[in-house]
PDB file of C-alpha atoms in Angstrom:
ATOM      1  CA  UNK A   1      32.869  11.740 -23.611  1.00 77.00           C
ATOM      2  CA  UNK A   2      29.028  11.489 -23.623  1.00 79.00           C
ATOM      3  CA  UNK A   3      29.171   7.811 -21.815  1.00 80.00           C
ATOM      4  CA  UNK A   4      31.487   8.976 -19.430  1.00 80.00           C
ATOM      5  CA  UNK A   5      29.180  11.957 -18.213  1.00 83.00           C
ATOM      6  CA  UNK A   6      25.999   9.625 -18.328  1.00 78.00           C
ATOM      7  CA  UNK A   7      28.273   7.113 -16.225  1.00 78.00           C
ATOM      8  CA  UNK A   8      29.403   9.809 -14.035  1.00 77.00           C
ATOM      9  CA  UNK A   9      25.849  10.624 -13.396  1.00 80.00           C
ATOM     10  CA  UNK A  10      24.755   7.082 -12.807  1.00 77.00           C
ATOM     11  CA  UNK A  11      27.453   6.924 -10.496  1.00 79.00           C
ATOM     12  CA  UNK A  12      26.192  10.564  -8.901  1.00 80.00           C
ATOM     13  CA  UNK A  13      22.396   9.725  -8.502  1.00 76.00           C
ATOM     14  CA  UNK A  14      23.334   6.178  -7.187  1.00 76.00           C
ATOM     15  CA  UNK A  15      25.215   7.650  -4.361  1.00 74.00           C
ATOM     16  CA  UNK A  16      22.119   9.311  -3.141  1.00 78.00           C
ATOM     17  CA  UNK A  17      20.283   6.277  -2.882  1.00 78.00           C
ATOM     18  CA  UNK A  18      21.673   5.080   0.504  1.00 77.00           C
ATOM     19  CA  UNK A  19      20.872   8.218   2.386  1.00 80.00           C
ATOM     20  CA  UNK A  20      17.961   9.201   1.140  1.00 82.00           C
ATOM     21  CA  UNK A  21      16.940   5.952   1.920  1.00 82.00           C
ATOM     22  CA  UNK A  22      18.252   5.966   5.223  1.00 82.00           C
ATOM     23  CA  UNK A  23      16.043   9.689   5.776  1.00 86.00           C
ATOM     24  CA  UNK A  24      12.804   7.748   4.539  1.00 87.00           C
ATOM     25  CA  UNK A  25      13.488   5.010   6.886  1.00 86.00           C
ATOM     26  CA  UNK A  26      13.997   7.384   9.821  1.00 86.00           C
ATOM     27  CA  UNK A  27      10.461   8.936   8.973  1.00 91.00           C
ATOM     28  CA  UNK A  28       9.034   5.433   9.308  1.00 92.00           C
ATOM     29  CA  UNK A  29       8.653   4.024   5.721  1.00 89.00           C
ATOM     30  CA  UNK A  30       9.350   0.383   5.498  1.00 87.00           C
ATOM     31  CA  UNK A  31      12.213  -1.240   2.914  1.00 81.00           C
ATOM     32  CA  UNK A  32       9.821  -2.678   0.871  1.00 82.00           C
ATOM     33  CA  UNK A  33       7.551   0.900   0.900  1.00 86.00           C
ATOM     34  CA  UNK A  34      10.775   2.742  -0.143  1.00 85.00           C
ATOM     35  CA  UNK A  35      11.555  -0.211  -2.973  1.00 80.00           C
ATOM     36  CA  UNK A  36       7.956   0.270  -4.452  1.00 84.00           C
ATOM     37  CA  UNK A  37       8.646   3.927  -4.508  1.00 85.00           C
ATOM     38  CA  UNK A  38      12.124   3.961  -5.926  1.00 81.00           C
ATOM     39  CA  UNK A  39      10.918   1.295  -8.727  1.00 79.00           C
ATOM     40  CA  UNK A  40       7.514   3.181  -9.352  1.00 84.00           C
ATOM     41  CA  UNK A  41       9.306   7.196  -9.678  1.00 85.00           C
ATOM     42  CA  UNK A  42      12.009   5.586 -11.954  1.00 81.00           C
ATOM     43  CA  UNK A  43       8.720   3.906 -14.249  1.00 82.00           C
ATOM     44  CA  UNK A  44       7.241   7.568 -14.328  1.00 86.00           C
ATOM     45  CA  UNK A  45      10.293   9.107 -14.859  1.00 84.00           C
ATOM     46  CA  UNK A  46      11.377   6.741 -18.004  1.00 79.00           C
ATOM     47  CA  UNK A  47       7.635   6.411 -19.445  1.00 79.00           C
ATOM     48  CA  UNK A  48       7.582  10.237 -19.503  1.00 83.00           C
ATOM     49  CA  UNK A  49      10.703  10.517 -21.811  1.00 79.00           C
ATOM     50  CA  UNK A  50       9.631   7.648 -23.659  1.00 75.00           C
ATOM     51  CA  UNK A  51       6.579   9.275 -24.419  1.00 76.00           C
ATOM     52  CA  UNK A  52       8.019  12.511 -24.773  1.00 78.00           C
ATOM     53  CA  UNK A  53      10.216  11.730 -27.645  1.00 76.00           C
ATOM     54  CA  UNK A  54       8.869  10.165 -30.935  1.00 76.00           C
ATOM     55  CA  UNK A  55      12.340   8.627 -31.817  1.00 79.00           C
ATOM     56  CA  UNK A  56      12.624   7.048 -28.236  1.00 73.00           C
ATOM     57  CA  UNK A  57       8.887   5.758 -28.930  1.00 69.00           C
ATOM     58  CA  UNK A  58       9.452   3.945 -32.635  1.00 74.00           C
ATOM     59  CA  UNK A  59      13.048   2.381 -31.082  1.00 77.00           C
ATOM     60  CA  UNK A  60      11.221   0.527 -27.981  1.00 71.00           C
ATOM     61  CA  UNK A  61       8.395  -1.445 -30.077  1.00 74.00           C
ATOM     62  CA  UNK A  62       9.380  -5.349 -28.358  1.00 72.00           C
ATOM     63  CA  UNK A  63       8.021  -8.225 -29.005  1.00 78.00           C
ATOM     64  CA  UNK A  64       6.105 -10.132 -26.169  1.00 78.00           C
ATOM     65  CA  UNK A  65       8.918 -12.176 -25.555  1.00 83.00           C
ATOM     66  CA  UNK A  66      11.269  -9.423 -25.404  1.00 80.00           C
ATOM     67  CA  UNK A  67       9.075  -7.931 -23.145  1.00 78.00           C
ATOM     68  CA  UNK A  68       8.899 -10.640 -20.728  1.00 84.00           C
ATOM     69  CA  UNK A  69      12.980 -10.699 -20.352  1.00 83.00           C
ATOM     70  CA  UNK A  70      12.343  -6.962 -19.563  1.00 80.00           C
ATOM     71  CA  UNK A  71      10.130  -7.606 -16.980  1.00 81.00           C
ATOM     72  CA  UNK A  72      12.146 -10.156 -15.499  1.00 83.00           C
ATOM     73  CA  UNK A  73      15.096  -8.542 -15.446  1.00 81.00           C
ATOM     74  CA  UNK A  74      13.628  -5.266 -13.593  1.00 79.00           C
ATOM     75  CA  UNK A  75      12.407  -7.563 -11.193  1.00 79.00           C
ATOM     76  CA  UNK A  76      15.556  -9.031 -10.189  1.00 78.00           C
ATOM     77  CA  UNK A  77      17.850  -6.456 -11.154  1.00 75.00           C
ATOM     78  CA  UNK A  78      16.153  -3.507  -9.490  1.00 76.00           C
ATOM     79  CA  UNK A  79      13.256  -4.577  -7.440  1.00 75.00           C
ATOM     80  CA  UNK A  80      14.255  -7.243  -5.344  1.00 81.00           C
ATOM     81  CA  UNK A  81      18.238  -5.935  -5.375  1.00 81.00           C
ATOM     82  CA  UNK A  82      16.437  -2.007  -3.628  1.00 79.00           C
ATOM     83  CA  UNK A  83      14.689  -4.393  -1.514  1.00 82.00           C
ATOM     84  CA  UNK A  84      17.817  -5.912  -0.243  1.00 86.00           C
ATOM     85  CA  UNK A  85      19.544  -2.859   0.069  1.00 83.00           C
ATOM     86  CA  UNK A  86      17.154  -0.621   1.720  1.00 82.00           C
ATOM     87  CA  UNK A  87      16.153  -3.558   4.326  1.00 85.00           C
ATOM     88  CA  UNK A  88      20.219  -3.615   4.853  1.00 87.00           C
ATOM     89  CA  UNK A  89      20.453   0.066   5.358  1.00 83.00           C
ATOM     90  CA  UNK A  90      18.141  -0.913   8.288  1.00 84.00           C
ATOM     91  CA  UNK A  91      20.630  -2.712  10.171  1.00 89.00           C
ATOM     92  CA  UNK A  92      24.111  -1.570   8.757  1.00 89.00           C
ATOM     93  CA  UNK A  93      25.573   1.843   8.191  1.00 89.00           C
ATOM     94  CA  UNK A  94      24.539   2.903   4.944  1.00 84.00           C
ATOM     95  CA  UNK A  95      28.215   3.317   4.152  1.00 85.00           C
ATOM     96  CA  UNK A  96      28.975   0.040   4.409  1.00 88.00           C
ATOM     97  CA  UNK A  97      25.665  -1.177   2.291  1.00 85.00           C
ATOM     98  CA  UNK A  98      27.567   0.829  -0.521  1.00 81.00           C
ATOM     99  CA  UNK A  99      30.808  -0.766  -0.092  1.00 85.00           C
ATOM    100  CA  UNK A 100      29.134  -3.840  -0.271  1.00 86.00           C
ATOM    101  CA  UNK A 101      26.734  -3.281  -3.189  1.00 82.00           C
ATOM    102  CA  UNK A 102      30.389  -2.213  -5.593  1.00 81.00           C
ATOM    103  CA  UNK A 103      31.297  -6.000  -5.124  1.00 84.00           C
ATOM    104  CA  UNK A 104      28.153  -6.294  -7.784  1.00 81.00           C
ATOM    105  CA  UNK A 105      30.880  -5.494 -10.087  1.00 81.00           C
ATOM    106  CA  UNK A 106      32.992  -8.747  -9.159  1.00 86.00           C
ATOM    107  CA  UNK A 107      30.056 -10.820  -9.371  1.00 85.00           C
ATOM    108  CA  UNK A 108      28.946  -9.401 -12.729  1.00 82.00           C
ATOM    109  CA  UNK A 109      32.792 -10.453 -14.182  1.00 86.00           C
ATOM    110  CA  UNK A 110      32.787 -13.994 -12.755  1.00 88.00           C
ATOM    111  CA  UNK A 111      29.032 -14.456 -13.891  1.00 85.00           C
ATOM    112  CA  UNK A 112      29.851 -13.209 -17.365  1.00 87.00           C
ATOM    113  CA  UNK A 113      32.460 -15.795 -17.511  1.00 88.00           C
ATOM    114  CA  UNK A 114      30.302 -18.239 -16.517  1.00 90.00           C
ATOM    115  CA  UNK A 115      27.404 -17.603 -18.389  1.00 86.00           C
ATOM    116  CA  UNK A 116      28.410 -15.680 -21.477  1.00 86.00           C
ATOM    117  CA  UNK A 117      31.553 -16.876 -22.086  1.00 89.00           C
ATOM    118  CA  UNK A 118      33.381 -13.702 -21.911  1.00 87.00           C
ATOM    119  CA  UNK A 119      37.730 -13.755 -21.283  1.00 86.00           C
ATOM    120  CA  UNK A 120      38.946 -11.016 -18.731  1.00 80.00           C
ATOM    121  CA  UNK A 121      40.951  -8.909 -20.387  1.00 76.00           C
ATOM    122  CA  UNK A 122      42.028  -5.298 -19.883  1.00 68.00           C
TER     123      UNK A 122
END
């Protein structure tokens, strides 16, 4: 039950992206302003918890290598992807931008076929 709600909020907060994007754009910010933004709040936001709680603090000791696959994949996998999105929002409705982000899903089940070797199954 406890993944489902954390899902369900994933799901909750991610549908707020588009249009409060779409506001900040309207008051003049620029994609790549509201990217920074949306990457740099979400670094606050998870270094205060992970400072906040001691348990949080001795699970996240990586090693530099680790760390570098971290950085990497927060660069492609949120910074450049709220990039994309909030330079489509400028030229699409932001409806459609969110249609269009859910085929991430399709792409994440072919990749991981490709590259990890995983079988569809139900």
């Amino acid at each position: 039950m406890k993944g489902i709600m954390y899902a369900f909020g994933a799901a909750v907060c991610n549908s707020c992206i588009g249009i409060f994007s779409n506001i900040l754009i309207e008051q003049g910010l620029s994609s790549r302003e509201i990217a920074f933004l949306r990457c740099f709040i979400a670094f606050i936001v998870t270094l205060s918890i992970c400072m906040g709680n001691r348990n949080i603090r001795k699970s996240m000791r990586v090693t530099f290598t680790e760390a570098i696959k971290f950085a990497l994949l927060a660069f492609f996998g949120i910074s450049i992807m709220y990039i994309f999105e909030t330079t489509a929002v400028q030229y699409i409705p932001v409806s459609l931008v969110s249609f269009l982000l859910y085929s991430s899903g399709i792409i994440t089940i072919i990749l991981s076929c490709i590259f990890l070797h995983e079988s569809l199954k139900i």
